[in-house]
XYZ file of C-alpha atoms in Angstrom:
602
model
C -42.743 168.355 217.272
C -41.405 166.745 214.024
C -41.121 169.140 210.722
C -39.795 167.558 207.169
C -36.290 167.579 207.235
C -35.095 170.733 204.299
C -31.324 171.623 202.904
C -29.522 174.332 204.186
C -29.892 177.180 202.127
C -26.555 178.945 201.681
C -25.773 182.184 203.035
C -24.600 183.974 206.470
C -25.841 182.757 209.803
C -25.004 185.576 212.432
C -24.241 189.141 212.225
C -23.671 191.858 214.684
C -21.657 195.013 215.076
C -21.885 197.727 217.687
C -23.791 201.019 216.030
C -25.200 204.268 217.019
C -28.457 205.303 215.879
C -28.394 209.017 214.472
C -31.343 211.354 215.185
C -30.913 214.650 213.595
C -27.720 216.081 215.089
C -27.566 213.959 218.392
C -26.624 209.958 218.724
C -29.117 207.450 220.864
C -27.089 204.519 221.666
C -23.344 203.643 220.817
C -21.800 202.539 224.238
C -19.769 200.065 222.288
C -18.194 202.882 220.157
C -17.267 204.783 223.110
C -19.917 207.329 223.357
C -20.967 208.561 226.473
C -23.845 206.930 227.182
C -24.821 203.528 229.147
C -27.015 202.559 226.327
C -25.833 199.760 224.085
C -26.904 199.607 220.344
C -25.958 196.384 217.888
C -26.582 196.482 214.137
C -28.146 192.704 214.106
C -28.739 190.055 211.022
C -29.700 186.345 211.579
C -30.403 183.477 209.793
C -32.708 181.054 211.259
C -34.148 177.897 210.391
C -36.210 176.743 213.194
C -37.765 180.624 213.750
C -37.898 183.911 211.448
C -34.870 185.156 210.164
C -34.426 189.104 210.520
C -32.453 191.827 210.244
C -32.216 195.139 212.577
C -30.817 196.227 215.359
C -31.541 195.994 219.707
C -31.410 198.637 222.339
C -29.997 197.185 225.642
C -30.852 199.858 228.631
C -29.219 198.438 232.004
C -31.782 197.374 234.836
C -30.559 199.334 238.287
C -28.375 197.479 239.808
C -29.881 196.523 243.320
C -33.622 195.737 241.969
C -33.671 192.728 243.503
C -33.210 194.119 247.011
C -35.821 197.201 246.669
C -38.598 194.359 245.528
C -38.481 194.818 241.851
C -37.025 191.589 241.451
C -34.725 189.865 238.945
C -35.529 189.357 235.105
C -34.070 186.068 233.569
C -33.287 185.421 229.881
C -33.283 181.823 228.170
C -29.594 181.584 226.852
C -29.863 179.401 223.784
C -25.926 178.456 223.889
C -25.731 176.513 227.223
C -29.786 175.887 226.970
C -30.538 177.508 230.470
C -32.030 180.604 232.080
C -29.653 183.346 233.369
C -30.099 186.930 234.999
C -30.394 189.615 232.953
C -28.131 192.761 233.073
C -30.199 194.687 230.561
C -33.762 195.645 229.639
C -33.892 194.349 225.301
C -35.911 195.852 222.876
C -35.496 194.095 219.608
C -36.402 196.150 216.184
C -36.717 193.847 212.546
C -36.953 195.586 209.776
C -38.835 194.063 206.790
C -36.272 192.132 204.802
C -37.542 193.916 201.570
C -36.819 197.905 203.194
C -34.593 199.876 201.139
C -30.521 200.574 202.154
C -27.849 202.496 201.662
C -24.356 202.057 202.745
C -21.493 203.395 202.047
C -17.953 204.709 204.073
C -18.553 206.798 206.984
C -17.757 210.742 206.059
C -14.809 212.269 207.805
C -16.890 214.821 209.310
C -19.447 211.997 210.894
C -16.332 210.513 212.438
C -15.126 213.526 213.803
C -18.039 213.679 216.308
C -17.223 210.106 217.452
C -14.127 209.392 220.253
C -10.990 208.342 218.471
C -11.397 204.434 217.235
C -9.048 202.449 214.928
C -12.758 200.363 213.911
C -13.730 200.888 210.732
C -17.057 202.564 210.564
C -19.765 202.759 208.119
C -23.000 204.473 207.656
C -26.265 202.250 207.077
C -29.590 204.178 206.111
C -32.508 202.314 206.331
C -36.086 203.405 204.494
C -39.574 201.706 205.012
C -41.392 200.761 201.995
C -45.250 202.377 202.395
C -47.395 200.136 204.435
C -44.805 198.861 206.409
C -43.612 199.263 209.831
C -40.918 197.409 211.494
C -41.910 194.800 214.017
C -40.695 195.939 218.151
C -39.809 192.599 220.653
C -39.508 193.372 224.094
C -41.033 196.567 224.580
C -43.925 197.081 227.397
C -41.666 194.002 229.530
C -41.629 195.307 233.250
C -38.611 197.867 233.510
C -36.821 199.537 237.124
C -34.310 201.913 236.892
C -35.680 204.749 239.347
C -32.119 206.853 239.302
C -31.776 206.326 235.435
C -33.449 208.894 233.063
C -34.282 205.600 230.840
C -36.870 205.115 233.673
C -38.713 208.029 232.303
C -38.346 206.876 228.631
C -39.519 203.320 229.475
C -42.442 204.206 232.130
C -43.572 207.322 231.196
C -42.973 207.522 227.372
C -40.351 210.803 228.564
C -38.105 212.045 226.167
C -34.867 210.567 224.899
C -33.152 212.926 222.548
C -33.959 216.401 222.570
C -37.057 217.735 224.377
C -39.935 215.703 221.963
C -38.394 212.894 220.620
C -39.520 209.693 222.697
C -38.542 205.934 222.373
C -42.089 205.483 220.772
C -40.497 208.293 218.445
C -38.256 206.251 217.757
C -39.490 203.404 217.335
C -41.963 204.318 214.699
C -39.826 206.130 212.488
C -39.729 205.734 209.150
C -35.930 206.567 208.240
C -33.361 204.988 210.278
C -29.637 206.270 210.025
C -26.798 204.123 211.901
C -23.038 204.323 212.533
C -21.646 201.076 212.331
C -17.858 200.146 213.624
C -17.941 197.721 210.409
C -15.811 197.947 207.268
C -18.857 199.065 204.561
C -18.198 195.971 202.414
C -18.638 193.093 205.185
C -21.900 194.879 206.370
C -23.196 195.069 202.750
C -22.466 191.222 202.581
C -24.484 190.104 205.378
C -27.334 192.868 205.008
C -27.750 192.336 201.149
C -28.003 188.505 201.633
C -31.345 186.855 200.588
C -32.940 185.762 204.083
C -35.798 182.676 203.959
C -39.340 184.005 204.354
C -41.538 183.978 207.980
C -40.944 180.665 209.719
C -44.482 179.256 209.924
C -45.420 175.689 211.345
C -46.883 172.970 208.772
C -50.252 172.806 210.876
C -52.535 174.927 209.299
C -55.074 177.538 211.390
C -57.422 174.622 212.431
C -56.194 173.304 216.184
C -59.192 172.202 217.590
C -59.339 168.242 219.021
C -59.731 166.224 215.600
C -57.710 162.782 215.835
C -58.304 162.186 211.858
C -56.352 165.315 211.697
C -53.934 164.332 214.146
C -53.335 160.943 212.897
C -52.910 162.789 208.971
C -50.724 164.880 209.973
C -48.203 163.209 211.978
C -47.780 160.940 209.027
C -47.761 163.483 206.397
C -45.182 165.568 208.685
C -42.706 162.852 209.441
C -39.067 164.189 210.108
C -36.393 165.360 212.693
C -37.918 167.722 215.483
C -38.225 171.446 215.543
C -36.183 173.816 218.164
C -37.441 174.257 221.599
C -39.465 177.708 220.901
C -39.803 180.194 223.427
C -41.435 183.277 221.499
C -43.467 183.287 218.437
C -44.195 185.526 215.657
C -48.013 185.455 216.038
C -50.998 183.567 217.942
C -50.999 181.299 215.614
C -47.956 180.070 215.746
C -48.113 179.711 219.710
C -51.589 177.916 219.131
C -49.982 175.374 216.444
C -46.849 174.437 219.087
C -48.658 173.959 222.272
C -51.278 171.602 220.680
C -48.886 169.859 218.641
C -46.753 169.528 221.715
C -49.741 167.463 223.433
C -51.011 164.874 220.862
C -47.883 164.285 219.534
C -46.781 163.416 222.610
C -49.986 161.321 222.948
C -50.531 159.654 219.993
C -47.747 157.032 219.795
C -48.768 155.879 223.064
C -52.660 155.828 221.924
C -51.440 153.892 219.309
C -49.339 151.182 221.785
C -52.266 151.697 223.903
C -54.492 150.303 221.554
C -52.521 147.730 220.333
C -51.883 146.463 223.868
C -55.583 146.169 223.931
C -56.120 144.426 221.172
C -53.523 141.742 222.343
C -55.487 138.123 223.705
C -53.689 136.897 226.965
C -54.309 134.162 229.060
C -54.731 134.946 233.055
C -55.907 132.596 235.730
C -57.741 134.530 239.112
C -56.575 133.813 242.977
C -58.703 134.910 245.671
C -58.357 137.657 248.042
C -57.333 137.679 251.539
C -60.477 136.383 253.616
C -62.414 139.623 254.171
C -65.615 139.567 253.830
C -65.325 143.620 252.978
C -63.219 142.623 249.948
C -65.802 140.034 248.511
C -66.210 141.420 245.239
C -62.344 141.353 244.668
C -59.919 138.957 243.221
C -56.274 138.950 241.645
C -55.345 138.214 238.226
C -51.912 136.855 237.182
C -51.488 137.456 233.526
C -48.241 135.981 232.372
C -46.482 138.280 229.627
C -44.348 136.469 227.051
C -41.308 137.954 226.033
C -42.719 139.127 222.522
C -45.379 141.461 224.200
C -42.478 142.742 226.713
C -40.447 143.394 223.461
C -43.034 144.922 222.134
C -44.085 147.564 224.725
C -40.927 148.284 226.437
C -40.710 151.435 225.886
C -44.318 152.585 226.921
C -44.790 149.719 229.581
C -42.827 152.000 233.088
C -45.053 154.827 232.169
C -48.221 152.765 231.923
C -47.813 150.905 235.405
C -46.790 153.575 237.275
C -50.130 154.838 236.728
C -51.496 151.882 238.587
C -54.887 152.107 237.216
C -56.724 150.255 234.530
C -59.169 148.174 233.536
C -59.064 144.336 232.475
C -61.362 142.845 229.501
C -62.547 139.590 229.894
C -63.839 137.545 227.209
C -65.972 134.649 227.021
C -64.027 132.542 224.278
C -62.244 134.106 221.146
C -64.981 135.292 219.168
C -66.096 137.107 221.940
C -66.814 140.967 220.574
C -68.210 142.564 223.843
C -65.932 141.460 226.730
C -66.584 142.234 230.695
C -65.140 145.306 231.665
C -63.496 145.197 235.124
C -61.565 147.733 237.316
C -58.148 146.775 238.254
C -54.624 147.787 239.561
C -51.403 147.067 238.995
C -49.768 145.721 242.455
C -46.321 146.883 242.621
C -44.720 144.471 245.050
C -47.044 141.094 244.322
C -44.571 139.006 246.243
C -45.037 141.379 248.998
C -48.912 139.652 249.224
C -49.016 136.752 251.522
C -51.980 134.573 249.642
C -49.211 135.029 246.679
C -46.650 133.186 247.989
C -48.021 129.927 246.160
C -47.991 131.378 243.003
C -44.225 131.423 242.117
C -44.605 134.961 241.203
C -41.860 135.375 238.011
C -40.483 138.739 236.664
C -42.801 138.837 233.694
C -46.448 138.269 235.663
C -47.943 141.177 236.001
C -49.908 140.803 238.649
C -53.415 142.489 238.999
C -55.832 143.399 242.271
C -59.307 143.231 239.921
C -62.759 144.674 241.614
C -66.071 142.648 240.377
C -68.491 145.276 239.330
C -72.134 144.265 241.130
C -74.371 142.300 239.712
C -71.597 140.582 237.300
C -72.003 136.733 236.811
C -68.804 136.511 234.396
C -67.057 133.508 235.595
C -63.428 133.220 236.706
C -60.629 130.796 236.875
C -60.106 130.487 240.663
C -56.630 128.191 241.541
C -55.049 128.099 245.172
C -51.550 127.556 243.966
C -49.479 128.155 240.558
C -48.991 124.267 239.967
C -52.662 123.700 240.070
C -53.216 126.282 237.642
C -50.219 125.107 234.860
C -51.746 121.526 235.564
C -55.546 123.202 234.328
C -54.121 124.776 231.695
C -52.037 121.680 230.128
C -55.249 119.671 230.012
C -57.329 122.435 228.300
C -56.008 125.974 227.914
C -59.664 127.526 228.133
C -59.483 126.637 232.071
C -57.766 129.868 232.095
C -59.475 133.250 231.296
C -59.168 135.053 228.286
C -58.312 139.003 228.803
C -56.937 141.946 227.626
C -55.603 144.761 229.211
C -57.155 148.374 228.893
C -55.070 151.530 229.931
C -56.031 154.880 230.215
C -55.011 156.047 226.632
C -54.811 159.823 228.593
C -57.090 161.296 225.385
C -59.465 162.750 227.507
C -56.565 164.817 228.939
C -55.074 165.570 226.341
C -58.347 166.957 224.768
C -58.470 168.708 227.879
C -55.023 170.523 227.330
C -55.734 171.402 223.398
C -59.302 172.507 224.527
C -57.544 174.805 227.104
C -55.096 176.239 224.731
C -57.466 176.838 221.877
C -58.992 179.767 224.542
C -56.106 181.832 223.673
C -57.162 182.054 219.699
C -57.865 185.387 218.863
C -61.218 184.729 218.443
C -62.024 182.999 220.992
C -65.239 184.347 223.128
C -65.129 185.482 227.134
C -67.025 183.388 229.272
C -69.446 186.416 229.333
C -71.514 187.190 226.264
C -71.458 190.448 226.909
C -67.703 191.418 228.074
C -66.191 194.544 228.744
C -63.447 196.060 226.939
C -61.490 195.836 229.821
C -61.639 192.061 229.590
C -61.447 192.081 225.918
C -57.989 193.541 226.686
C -57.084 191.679 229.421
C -57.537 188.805 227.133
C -55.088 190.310 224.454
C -52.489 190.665 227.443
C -52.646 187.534 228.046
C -51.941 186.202 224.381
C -49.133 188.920 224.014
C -48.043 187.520 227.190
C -47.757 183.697 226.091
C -46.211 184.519 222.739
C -43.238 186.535 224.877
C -42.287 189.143 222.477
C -43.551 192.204 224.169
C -46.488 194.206 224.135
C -45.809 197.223 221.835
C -48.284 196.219 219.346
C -51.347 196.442 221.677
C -49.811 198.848 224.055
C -48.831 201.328 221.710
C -50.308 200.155 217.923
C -53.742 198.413 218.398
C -56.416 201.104 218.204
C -59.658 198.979 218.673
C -58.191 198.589 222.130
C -58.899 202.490 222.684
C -56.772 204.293 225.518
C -54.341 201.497 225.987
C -52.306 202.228 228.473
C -48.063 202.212 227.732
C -47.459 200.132 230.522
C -48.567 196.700 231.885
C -51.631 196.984 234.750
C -50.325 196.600 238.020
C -51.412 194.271 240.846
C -51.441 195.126 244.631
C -52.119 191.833 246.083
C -51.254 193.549 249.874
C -53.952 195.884 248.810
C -55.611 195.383 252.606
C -57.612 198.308 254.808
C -55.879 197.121 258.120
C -52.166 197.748 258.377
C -52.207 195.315 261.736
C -53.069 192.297 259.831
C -50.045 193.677 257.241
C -48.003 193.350 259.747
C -48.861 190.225 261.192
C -48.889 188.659 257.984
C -45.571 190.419 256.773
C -43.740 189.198 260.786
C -43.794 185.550 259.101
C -41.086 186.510 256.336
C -37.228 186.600 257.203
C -36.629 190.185 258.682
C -34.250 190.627 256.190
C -36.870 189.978 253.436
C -39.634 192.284 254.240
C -39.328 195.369 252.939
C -38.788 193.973 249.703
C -41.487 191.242 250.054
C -43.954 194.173 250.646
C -42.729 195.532 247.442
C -42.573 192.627 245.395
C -46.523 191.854 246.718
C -47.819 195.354 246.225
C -46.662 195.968 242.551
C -46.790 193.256 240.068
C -46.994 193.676 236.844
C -50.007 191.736 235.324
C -50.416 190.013 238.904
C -47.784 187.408 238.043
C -44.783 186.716 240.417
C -41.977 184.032 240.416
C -40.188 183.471 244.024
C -37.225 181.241 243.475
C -34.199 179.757 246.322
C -32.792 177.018 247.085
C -33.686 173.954 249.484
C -34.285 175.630 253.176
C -34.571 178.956 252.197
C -38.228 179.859 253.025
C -39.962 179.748 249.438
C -43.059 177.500 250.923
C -43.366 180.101 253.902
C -43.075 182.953 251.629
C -45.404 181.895 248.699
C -47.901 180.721 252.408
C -47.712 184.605 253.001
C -48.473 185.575 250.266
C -51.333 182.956 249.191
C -52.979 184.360 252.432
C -52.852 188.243 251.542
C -53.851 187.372 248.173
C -56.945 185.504 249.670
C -57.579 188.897 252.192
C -57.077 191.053 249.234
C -59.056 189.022 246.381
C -61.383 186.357 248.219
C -60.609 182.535 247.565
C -57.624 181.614 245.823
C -56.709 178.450 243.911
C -53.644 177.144 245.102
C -51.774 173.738 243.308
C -48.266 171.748 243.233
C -46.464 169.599 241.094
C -46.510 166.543 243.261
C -49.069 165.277 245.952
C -46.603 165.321 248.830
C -45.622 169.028 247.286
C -49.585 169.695 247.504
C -49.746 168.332 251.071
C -47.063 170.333 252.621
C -47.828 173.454 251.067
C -51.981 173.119 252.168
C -50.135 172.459 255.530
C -48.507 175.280 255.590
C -51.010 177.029 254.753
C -53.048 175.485 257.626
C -50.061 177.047 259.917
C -49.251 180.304 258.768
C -52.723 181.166 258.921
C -53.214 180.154 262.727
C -50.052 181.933 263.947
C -51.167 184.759 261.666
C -54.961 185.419 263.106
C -54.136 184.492 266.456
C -50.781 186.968 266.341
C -53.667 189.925 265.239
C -56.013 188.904 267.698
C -54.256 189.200 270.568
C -55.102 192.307 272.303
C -57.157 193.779 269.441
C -60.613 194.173 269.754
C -61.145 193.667 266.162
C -61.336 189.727 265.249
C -60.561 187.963 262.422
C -60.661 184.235 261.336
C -58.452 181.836 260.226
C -58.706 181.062 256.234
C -60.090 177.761 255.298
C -58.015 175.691 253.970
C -59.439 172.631 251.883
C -56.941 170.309 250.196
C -58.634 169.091 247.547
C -58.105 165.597 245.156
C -59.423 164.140 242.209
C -63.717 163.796 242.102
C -63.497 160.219 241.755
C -61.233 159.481 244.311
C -63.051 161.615 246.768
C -66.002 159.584 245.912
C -64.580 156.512 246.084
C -63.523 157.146 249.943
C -66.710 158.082 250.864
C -68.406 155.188 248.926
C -65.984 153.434 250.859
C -66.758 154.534 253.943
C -70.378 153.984 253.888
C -69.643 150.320 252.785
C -67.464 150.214 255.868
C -67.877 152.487 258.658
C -64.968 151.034 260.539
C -62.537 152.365 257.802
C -60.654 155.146 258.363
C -61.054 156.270 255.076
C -57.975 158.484 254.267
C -56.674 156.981 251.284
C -58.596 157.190 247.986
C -59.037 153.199 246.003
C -57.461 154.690 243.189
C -59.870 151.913 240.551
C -60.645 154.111 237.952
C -57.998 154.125 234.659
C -59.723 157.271 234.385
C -60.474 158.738 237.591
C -60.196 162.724 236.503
């Protein structure tokens, strides 16, 4: 997304220090310092441009070490410096105070420093006071959490205490003083704490992002300017709402733009029959010769709109012409490949065209047999060739698609049943805390229309099956190294979501088979997808197999049956209905491959 480029304000980017956090008599926190504890607590100030700036501090509780073998599995953190995900050692609860909260800070007292292990670091005390109607703001709390022979398992999970008998993280959390020991000479922490800090980072976009392309089209040129960061959390829905539909059309609407231009371009094309079929009748190819000024043009948009094949050609019956044919057409990728072609002198700027005659049309085309009887017709009178444009899928419709789909998560945004639950009311917030990824303290532990929220995310068994014998069956397919932990990973996931990851060879279509097909015992159908059509095919193959060797493993020797799942690899409407128009037009065709016409065949 572009923003309008701003001057840097002055001040200090980065700040952190390693602190305790003092409550009453007893410290939470203060690894760093050398207290004896495995929690780590950092006094934190940054300065942002792209996202909020904020100062506070974080709590870093280690995850157990061997999660990933008892079926918890492995959290990941985006690392901004090398731009790339990485493991996490520890479970991160940010806390941001308001920038306007009163401070104090002055030279820790000799009898404070006393308590601590003996240090050569400077330390400093930093009180902290909430203004009335204020809170700070809590990132990362509610995040799934395993640490079964750590009492931070109990603070986490089960709200337990952490210092004393009574005080709790949620204690903690929504205190109202906050008293730290920082290893930081008073004066340098003063200087980055004091420091003015730019308001909330909000996007230029307003609160409307519904489909409007006089919005769009506004807005991109009233926004002009170098991009924003790559954002992977934001302060509010919308926020989240404003970057994923930006992220679409403006994405889209330079190429609508090209799109349109492209078909608003004359060009002159001359028409060579088909092979002699009398199944492909209705069809003819079109060799539109592109001059270097249109390549020049539309370089930069013209791979992307040929690899999708699909389009549709204009023809017009002289220049003043205002309602042209419209005829289906692709884009042949190898035209020299075509035998009929050969007389055509095919050159590296034709684009060459397989165009299907809709019934009933009496336009007339430019027929030649060879290329030299065609540049002869078209010396002696250029309107012996046809007029035409070209008409490519300017991918709106999708992309109104994609904003339309977004726009569900607005707040306000009604379930598909009038009359909803609360549960799905809720379900509904997860799902938005979810997508703007900083936590779920706010309607876990805040939010009181929400009622009894619960303090930890709903968990999904997707093994949850009333025959252990199909379990097993099912559970025989997985590396034996990799089932007890499968099991685990299946049976408890937080807000049903699950991410298996390996290398080449290592299983992960067999696995994610597995578990497709206890998800579809435990739940009914499932909706299963790929990011490629060869990725799609092998994994609804797979599917096909695991299932067999599944039911038939069960059913051997048991008198209770069961079936095989039904697997149905689906594809686009119009394709599907273009194979089956196809076969009725041709029985003899095997029919396996859709015609792929349609520009716009979603």
């Amino acid at each position: 997304m572009s923003r309008i480029a701003a001057t840097t304000e002055p001040g200090h980017c980065h700040y952190w220090k390693p602190c305790a956090l003092q409550i009453n008599d007893e410290f939470f926190g203060g690894k760093s310092l050398g207290l004896p504890t495995d929690i780590t607590t950092m006094i934190q100030v940054h300065r942002e441009s792209d996202r909020t700036s904020w100062l506070g501090f974080t709590i870093l509780i280690p995850f157990a070490t061997n999660n990933e073998n008892n079926g918890f599995g492995i959290c990941h953190e985006w690392a901004r410096q090398v731009q790339s995900s990485r493991p996490k050692q520890d479970y991160k609860i940010s806390i941001e105070f308001p920038t306007d909260s009163p401070f104090f800070i002055q030279q820790a007292e000799q009898s404070l420093l006393a308590t601590l292990p003996d240090t050569t670091k400077r330390m400093c005390r930093l009180n902290v006071y909430l203004n009335e109607g204020t809170h700070v703001t809590v990132k990362g709390y509610g995040n799934p959490f395993n640490h079964p022979d750590h009492p931070s398992e109990g603070w986490i999970n089960y709200n337990k205490p952490v210092v004393g008998d009574d005080v709790t993280l949620i204690d903690i959390l929504e205190r109202r003083e906050f008293s730290f020991i920082v290893a930081a000479p008073d004066r340098v922490l003063e200087k980055y704490w004091s420091q003015e800090l730019p308001g909330p980072f909000r996007y230029p976009y307003g609160e409307d992002h519904s489909w409007s392309l006089e919005r769009y089209e506004e807005q991109l040129f009233k926004y002009r300017g170098p991009q924003f960061a790559a954002a992977l959390t934001f302060d509010n829905d919308n926020e989240h709402l404003a970057a994923m539909t930006q992220s679409q059309v403006q994405d889209i609407m330079w190429l609508y733009k090209k799109i349109q231009q492209i078909a608003e371009t004359r060009l002159r094309a001359y028409f060579v029959q088909v092979e002699d079929n009398s199944a492909f009748a209705n069809e003819v190819y079109a060799l539109v010769p592109l001059k270097d000024n249109f390549i020049n043009k539309f370089w930069e948009i013209w791979p992307q709109l040929i690899k999708n094949e699909s389009l549709q050609i204009q023809l017009f019956d002289g220049d003043g012409d205002k309602k042209p044919a419209t005829w289906d057409a692709k884009v042949m990728e190898h035209p020299r490949d075509i035998a009929i072609m050969t007389h055509h002198q095919i050159r590296d700027n034709d684009l060459i065209l397989r165009v299907r005659r809709p019934r009933g049309a009496d336009f007339e085309v430019h027929v030649f047999n060879n290329r030299a009887m065609a540049n002869a017709a078209l010396r002696e009178d250029q309107n012996r060739w046809n007029t035409v444009s070209l008409k490519f899928d300017d991918q709106l419709k999708e992309c109104k698609r994609k904003v339309d789909a977004v726009c569900m998560f607005h707040p306000r945004a009604q379930p598909s049943a009038a009359e909803a639950p609360q549960d799905i009311r809720f379900k509904m917030a997860l799902h938005r805390a979810l997508l703007r990824g900083n936590g779920f303290y706010d309607l876990l532990v805040r939010d009181e229309p929400y009622g009894r929220a619960p303090k930890r995310l709903p968990i999904v068994n997707y093994l949850d099956i009333d025959d252990d014998g199909f379990i097993n069956a099912l559970l025989l397919e997985v590396l034996p190294e990799d089932r007890t932990r499968f099991y685990n990973y299946m049976t408890k996931r937080p807000l049903g979501l699950g991410c298996i990851s390996a290398g080449p060879g290592f299983g992960k279509t067999t696995a994610i088979s597995v578990a497709a097909i206890g998800m579809a015992a435990t739940l009914g159908k499932i909706y299963a997808f790929a990011p490629t059509h060869v990725a799609t095919d092998t994994f609804a193959e797979r599917l096909s197999r695991v299932t067999k060797t599944v039911t038939d493993r069960y059913n051997k020797g048991n008198s209770t049956r069961r079936r095989r799942a039904l697997i149905v690899r689906g594809y686009k409407f119009r394709d599907e209905y273009d194979v089956f128009i196809g076969l009725l037009r041709n029985s003899r065709s095997r029919g396996t491959t859709a015609t792929n016409w349609r520009a716009d065949s979603n």
